[in-house]
């Protein structure tokens, strides 16, 4: 399950995803868990695929990982969405180096 990242002036919080997949069959009456989010103007919410966090780095041979991704979001959270996009792309390409991209990479950011 992929988390939802929520950025505000204090940092980035991680809302963990449920263990339900979107496709496939579920037992009758089985429902997705519901979470409530209190939001304020200026907050940023990011949804991602696993591609960024799972990418191997040329220098380390290790994955980027979700914790490092949350730290990156925290570092860019005060910037405009256009600047965030550029910073995330730059960080990904620098991490990956000359290694092959192993998966799709999707990051959707919404500024409230």
mmCIF file with all atom_site columns, C-alpha atoms in Angstrom:
data_model
loop_
_atom_site.group_PDB
_atom_site.id
_atom_site.type_symbol
_atom_site.label_atom_id
_atom_site.label_alt_id
_atom_site.label_comp_id
_atom_site.label_asym_id
_atom_site.label_entity_id
_atom_site.label_seq_id
_atom_site.pdbx_PDB_ins_code
_atom_site.Cartn_x
_atom_site.Cartn_y
_atom_site.Cartn_z
_atom_site.occupancy
_atom_site.B_iso_or_equiv
_atom_site.pdbx_formal_charge
_atom_site.auth_seq_id
_atom_site.auth_comp_id
_atom_site.auth_asym_id
_atom_site.auth_atom_id
_atom_site.pdbx_PDB_model_num
ATOM 1   C CA . UNK A 1 1   ? 0.000   0.000   0.000   1.00 0.00 ? 1   UNK A CA 1
ATOM 2   C CA . UNK A 1 2   ? 1.233   3.467   -0.870  1.00 0.00 ? 2   UNK A CA 1
ATOM 3   C CA . UNK A 1 3   ? 0.994   6.205   1.736   1.00 0.00 ? 3   UNK A CA 1
ATOM 4   C CA . UNK A 1 4   ? -0.455  9.664   1.331   1.00 0.00 ? 4   UNK A CA 1
ATOM 5   C CA . UNK A 1 5   ? 2.046   12.401  2.142   1.00 0.00 ? 5   UNK A CA 1
ATOM 6   C CA . UNK A 1 6   ? 0.667   15.560  3.742   1.00 0.00 ? 6   UNK A CA 1
ATOM 7   C CA . UNK A 1 7   ? 2.827   18.684  3.917   1.00 0.00 ? 7   UNK A CA 1
ATOM 8   C CA . UNK A 1 8   ? 2.219   21.706  6.110   1.00 0.00 ? 8   UNK A CA 1
ATOM 9   C CA . UNK A 1 9   ? 4.492   24.314  7.743   1.00 0.00 ? 9   UNK A CA 1
ATOM 10  C CA . UNK A 1 10  ? 5.540   21.829  10.458  1.00 0.00 ? 10  UNK A CA 1
ATOM 11  C CA . UNK A 1 11  ? 6.770   19.165  8.031   1.00 0.00 ? 11  UNK A CA 1
ATOM 12  C CA . UNK A 1 12  ? 5.458   16.130  6.174   1.00 0.00 ? 12  UNK A CA 1
ATOM 13  C CA . UNK A 1 13  ? 3.145   13.599  7.762   1.00 0.00 ? 13  UNK A CA 1
ATOM 14  C CA . UNK A 1 14  ? 2.630   10.133  6.318   1.00 0.00 ? 14  UNK A CA 1
ATOM 15  C CA . UNK A 1 15  ? -0.851  8.607   6.219   1.00 0.00 ? 15  UNK A CA 1
ATOM 16  C CA . UNK A 1 16  ? -0.363  4.896   5.662   1.00 0.00 ? 16  UNK A CA 1
ATOM 17  C CA . UNK A 1 17  ? -2.495  3.133   3.073   1.00 0.00 ? 17  UNK A CA 1
ATOM 18  C CA . UNK A 1 18  ? -4.756  0.186   3.745   1.00 0.00 ? 18  UNK A CA 1
ATOM 19  C CA . UNK A 1 19  ? -3.926  -3.342  2.701   1.00 0.00 ? 19  UNK A CA 1
ATOM 20  C CA . UNK A 1 20  ? -6.713  -3.544  0.126   1.00 0.00 ? 20  UNK A CA 1
ATOM 21  C CA . UNK A 1 21  ? -5.939  -3.588  -3.564  1.00 0.00 ? 21  UNK A CA 1
ATOM 22  C CA . UNK A 1 22  ? -8.206  -1.653  -5.896  1.00 0.00 ? 22  UNK A CA 1
ATOM 23  C CA . UNK A 1 23  ? -8.740  -4.520  -8.358  1.00 0.00 ? 23  UNK A CA 1
ATOM 24  C CA . UNK A 1 24  ? -9.810  -8.105  -7.837  1.00 0.00 ? 24  UNK A CA 1
ATOM 25  C CA . UNK A 1 25  ? -12.558 -9.703  -5.809  1.00 0.00 ? 25  UNK A CA 1
ATOM 26  C CA . UNK A 1 26  ? -13.375 -8.987  -2.199  1.00 0.00 ? 26  UNK A CA 1
ATOM 27  C CA . UNK A 1 27  ? -15.562 -10.900 0.215   1.00 0.00 ? 27  UNK A CA 1
ATOM 28  C CA . UNK A 1 28  ? -19.159 -9.597  0.299   1.00 0.00 ? 28  UNK A CA 1
ATOM 29  C CA . UNK A 1 29  ? -19.554 -6.682  2.704   1.00 0.00 ? 29  UNK A CA 1
ATOM 30  C CA . UNK A 1 30  ? -15.817 -6.033  2.814   1.00 0.00 ? 30  UNK A CA 1
ATOM 31  C CA . UNK A 1 31  ? -15.172 -2.281  2.629   1.00 0.00 ? 31  UNK A CA 1
ATOM 32  C CA . UNK A 1 32  ? -12.217 0.023   2.245   1.00 0.00 ? 32  UNK A CA 1
ATOM 33  C CA . UNK A 1 33  ? -11.179 1.639   5.526   1.00 0.00 ? 33  UNK A CA 1
ATOM 34  C CA . UNK A 1 34  ? -12.031 5.317   5.763   1.00 0.00 ? 34  UNK A CA 1
ATOM 35  C CA . UNK A 1 35  ? -9.705  8.003   7.087   1.00 0.00 ? 35  UNK A CA 1
ATOM 36  C CA . UNK A 1 36  ? -10.510 11.626  7.782   1.00 0.00 ? 36  UNK A CA 1
ATOM 37  C CA . UNK A 1 37  ? -8.072  14.385  6.981   1.00 0.00 ? 37  UNK A CA 1
ATOM 38  C CA . UNK A 1 38  ? -8.272  17.860  8.434   1.00 0.00 ? 38  UNK A CA 1
ATOM 39  C CA . UNK A 1 39  ? -6.882  20.228  5.877   1.00 0.00 ? 39  UNK A CA 1
ATOM 40  C CA . UNK A 1 40  ? -5.947  23.877  5.720   1.00 0.00 ? 40  UNK A CA 1
ATOM 41  C CA . UNK A 1 41  ? -5.243  26.311  2.939   1.00 0.00 ? 41  UNK A CA 1
ATOM 42  C CA . UNK A 1 42  ? -1.628  26.022  1.784   1.00 0.00 ? 42  UNK A CA 1
ATOM 43  C CA . UNK A 1 43  ? -1.215  22.341  2.664   1.00 0.00 ? 43  UNK A CA 1
ATOM 44  C CA . UNK A 1 44  ? 0.192   20.054  -0.001  1.00 0.00 ? 44  UNK A CA 1
ATOM 45  C CA . UNK A 1 45  ? -0.891  16.457  -0.528  1.00 0.00 ? 45  UNK A CA 1
ATOM 46  C CA . UNK A 1 46  ? 1.165   14.004  -2.586  1.00 0.00 ? 46  UNK A CA 1
ATOM 47  C CA . UNK A 1 47  ? 0.167   10.607  -3.946  1.00 0.00 ? 47  UNK A CA 1
ATOM 48  C CA . UNK A 1 48  ? 2.788   8.375   -5.534  1.00 0.00 ? 48  UNK A CA 1
ATOM 49  C CA . UNK A 1 49  ? 3.463   5.117   -7.252  1.00 0.00 ? 49  UNK A CA 1
ATOM 50  C CA . UNK A 1 50  ? 6.240   2.985   -5.762  1.00 0.00 ? 50  UNK A CA 1
ATOM 51  C CA . UNK A 1 51  ? 8.649   3.813   -8.601  1.00 0.00 ? 51  UNK A CA 1
ATOM 52  C CA . UNK A 1 52  ? 10.518  6.692   -6.955  1.00 0.00 ? 52  UNK A CA 1
ATOM 53  C CA . UNK A 1 53  ? 11.111  4.925   -3.642  1.00 0.00 ? 53  UNK A CA 1
ATOM 54  C CA . UNK A 1 54  ? 12.040  1.618   -5.334  1.00 0.00 ? 54  UNK A CA 1
ATOM 55  C CA . UNK A 1 55  ? 14.624  3.107   -7.702  1.00 0.00 ? 55  UNK A CA 1
ATOM 56  C CA . UNK A 1 56  ? 18.192  1.915   -7.159  1.00 0.00 ? 56  UNK A CA 1
ATOM 57  C CA . UNK A 1 57  ? 20.880  4.577   -6.886  1.00 0.00 ? 57  UNK A CA 1
ATOM 58  C CA . UNK A 1 58  ? 24.031  4.391   -8.936  1.00 0.00 ? 58  UNK A CA 1
ATOM 59  C CA . UNK A 1 59  ? 26.297  5.580   -6.113  1.00 0.00 ? 59  UNK A CA 1
ATOM 60  C CA . UNK A 1 60  ? 24.902  3.272   -3.413  1.00 0.00 ? 60  UNK A CA 1
ATOM 61  C CA . UNK A 1 61  ? 23.292  0.360   -5.236  1.00 0.00 ? 61  UNK A CA 1
ATOM 62  C CA . UNK A 1 62  ? 20.403  0.727   -2.763  1.00 0.00 ? 62  UNK A CA 1
ATOM 63  C CA . UNK A 1 63  ? 16.785  1.811   -3.157  1.00 0.00 ? 63  UNK A CA 1
ATOM 64  C CA . UNK A 1 64  ? 15.756  5.430   -2.559  1.00 0.00 ? 64  UNK A CA 1
ATOM 65  C CA . UNK A 1 65  ? 13.195  4.256   0.040   1.00 0.00 ? 65  UNK A CA 1
ATOM 66  C CA . UNK A 1 66  ? 10.026  5.887   1.401   1.00 0.00 ? 66  UNK A CA 1
ATOM 67  C CA . UNK A 1 67  ? 11.736  7.580   4.360   1.00 0.00 ? 67  UNK A CA 1
ATOM 68  C CA . UNK A 1 68  ? 14.191  9.429   2.100   1.00 0.00 ? 68  UNK A CA 1
ATOM 69  C CA . UNK A 1 69  ? 11.290  10.325  -0.219  1.00 0.00 ? 69  UNK A CA 1
ATOM 70  C CA . UNK A 1 70  ? 9.343   11.859  2.710   1.00 0.00 ? 70  UNK A CA 1
ATOM 71  C CA . UNK A 1 71  ? 12.461  13.840  3.670   1.00 0.00 ? 71  UNK A CA 1
ATOM 72  C CA . UNK A 1 72  ? 12.737  15.106  0.084   1.00 0.00 ? 72  UNK A CA 1
ATOM 73  C CA . UNK A 1 73  ? 9.086   16.190  0.135   1.00 0.00 ? 73  UNK A CA 1
ATOM 74  C CA . UNK A 1 74  ? 9.689   17.965  3.432   1.00 0.00 ? 74  UNK A CA 1
ATOM 75  C CA . UNK A 1 75  ? 12.596  19.860  1.864   1.00 0.00 ? 75  UNK A CA 1
ATOM 76  C CA . UNK A 1 76  ? 10.522  21.053  -1.124  1.00 0.00 ? 76  UNK A CA 1
ATOM 77  C CA . UNK A 1 77  ? 7.122   21.536  0.531   1.00 0.00 ? 77  UNK A CA 1
ATOM 78  C CA . UNK A 1 78  ? 7.358   25.350  0.734   1.00 0.00 ? 78  UNK A CA 1
ATOM 79  C CA . UNK A 1 79  ? 8.208   25.773  -2.942  1.00 0.00 ? 79  UNK A CA 1
ATOM 80  C CA . UNK A 1 80  ? 5.769   26.313  -5.798  1.00 0.00 ? 80  UNK A CA 1
ATOM 81  C CA . UNK A 1 81  ? 4.378   23.184  -7.438  1.00 0.00 ? 81  UNK A CA 1
ATOM 82  C CA . UNK A 1 82  ? 6.465   23.870  -10.549 1.00 0.00 ? 82  UNK A CA 1
ATOM 83  C CA . UNK A 1 83  ? 9.623   24.152  -8.433  1.00 0.00 ? 83  UNK A CA 1
ATOM 84  C CA . UNK A 1 84  ? 8.699   20.970  -6.543  1.00 0.00 ? 84  UNK A CA 1
ATOM 85  C CA . UNK A 1 85  ? 8.327   19.103  -9.811  1.00 0.00 ? 85  UNK A CA 1
ATOM 86  C CA . UNK A 1 86  ? 11.752  20.266  -10.984 1.00 0.00 ? 86  UNK A CA 1
ATOM 87  C CA . UNK A 1 87  ? 13.399  19.417  -7.643  1.00 0.00 ? 87  UNK A CA 1
ATOM 88  C CA . UNK A 1 88  ? 11.852  15.941  -7.520  1.00 0.00 ? 88  UNK A CA 1
ATOM 89  C CA . UNK A 1 89  ? 12.894  15.188  -11.094 1.00 0.00 ? 89  UNK A CA 1
ATOM 90  C CA . UNK A 1 90  ? 16.425  16.443  -10.427 1.00 0.00 ? 90  UNK A CA 1
ATOM 91  C CA . UNK A 1 91  ? 16.729  14.350  -7.241  1.00 0.00 ? 91  UNK A CA 1
ATOM 92  C CA . UNK A 1 92  ? 15.442  11.245  -9.029  1.00 0.00 ? 92  UNK A CA 1
ATOM 93  C CA . UNK A 1 93  ? 17.827  11.606  -11.974 1.00 0.00 ? 93  UNK A CA 1
ATOM 94  C CA . UNK A 1 94  ? 20.806  12.303  -9.717  1.00 0.00 ? 94  UNK A CA 1
ATOM 95  C CA . UNK A 1 95  ? 19.968  9.265   -7.567  1.00 0.00 ? 95  UNK A CA 1
ATOM 96  C CA . UNK A 1 96  ? 19.432  6.971   -10.550 1.00 0.00 ? 96  UNK A CA 1
ATOM 97  C CA . UNK A 1 97  ? 22.547  8.140   -12.357 1.00 0.00 ? 97  UNK A CA 1
ATOM 98  C CA . UNK A 1 98  ? 23.281  5.921   -15.341 1.00 0.00 ? 98  UNK A CA 1
ATOM 99  C CA . UNK A 1 99  ? 21.247  3.004   -13.980 1.00 0.00 ? 99  UNK A CA 1
ATOM 100 C CA . UNK A 1 100 ? 18.147  1.879   -15.814 1.00 0.00 ? 100 UNK A CA 1
ATOM 101 C CA . UNK A 1 101 ? 14.805  3.134   -14.490 1.00 0.00 ? 101 UNK A CA 1
ATOM 102 C CA . UNK A 1 102 ? 13.194  0.023   -13.012 1.00 0.00 ? 102 UNK A CA 1
ATOM 103 C CA . UNK A 1 103 ? 9.543   1.074   -12.788 1.00 0.00 ? 103 UNK A CA 1
ATOM 104 C CA . UNK A 1 104 ? 7.056   3.790   -13.637 1.00 0.00 ? 104 UNK A CA 1
ATOM 105 C CA . UNK A 1 105 ? 7.420   6.911   -11.497 1.00 0.00 ? 105 UNK A CA 1
ATOM 106 C CA . UNK A 1 106 ? 4.349   8.939   -10.655 1.00 0.00 ? 106 UNK A CA 1
ATOM 107 C CA . UNK A 1 107 ? 4.111   11.764  -8.135  1.00 0.00 ? 107 UNK A CA 1
ATOM 108 C CA . UNK A 1 108 ? 0.910   13.804  -7.998  1.00 0.00 ? 108 UNK A CA 1
ATOM 109 C CA . UNK A 1 109 ? 1.009   16.888  -5.796  1.00 0.00 ? 109 UNK A CA 1
ATOM 110 C CA . UNK A 1 110 ? -1.995  19.045  -4.913  1.00 0.00 ? 110 UNK A CA 1
ATOM 111 C CA . UNK A 1 111 ? -1.694  22.403  -3.148  1.00 0.00 ? 111 UNK A CA 1
ATOM 112 C CA . UNK A 1 112 ? -4.838  23.284  -1.224  1.00 0.00 ? 112 UNK A CA 1
#
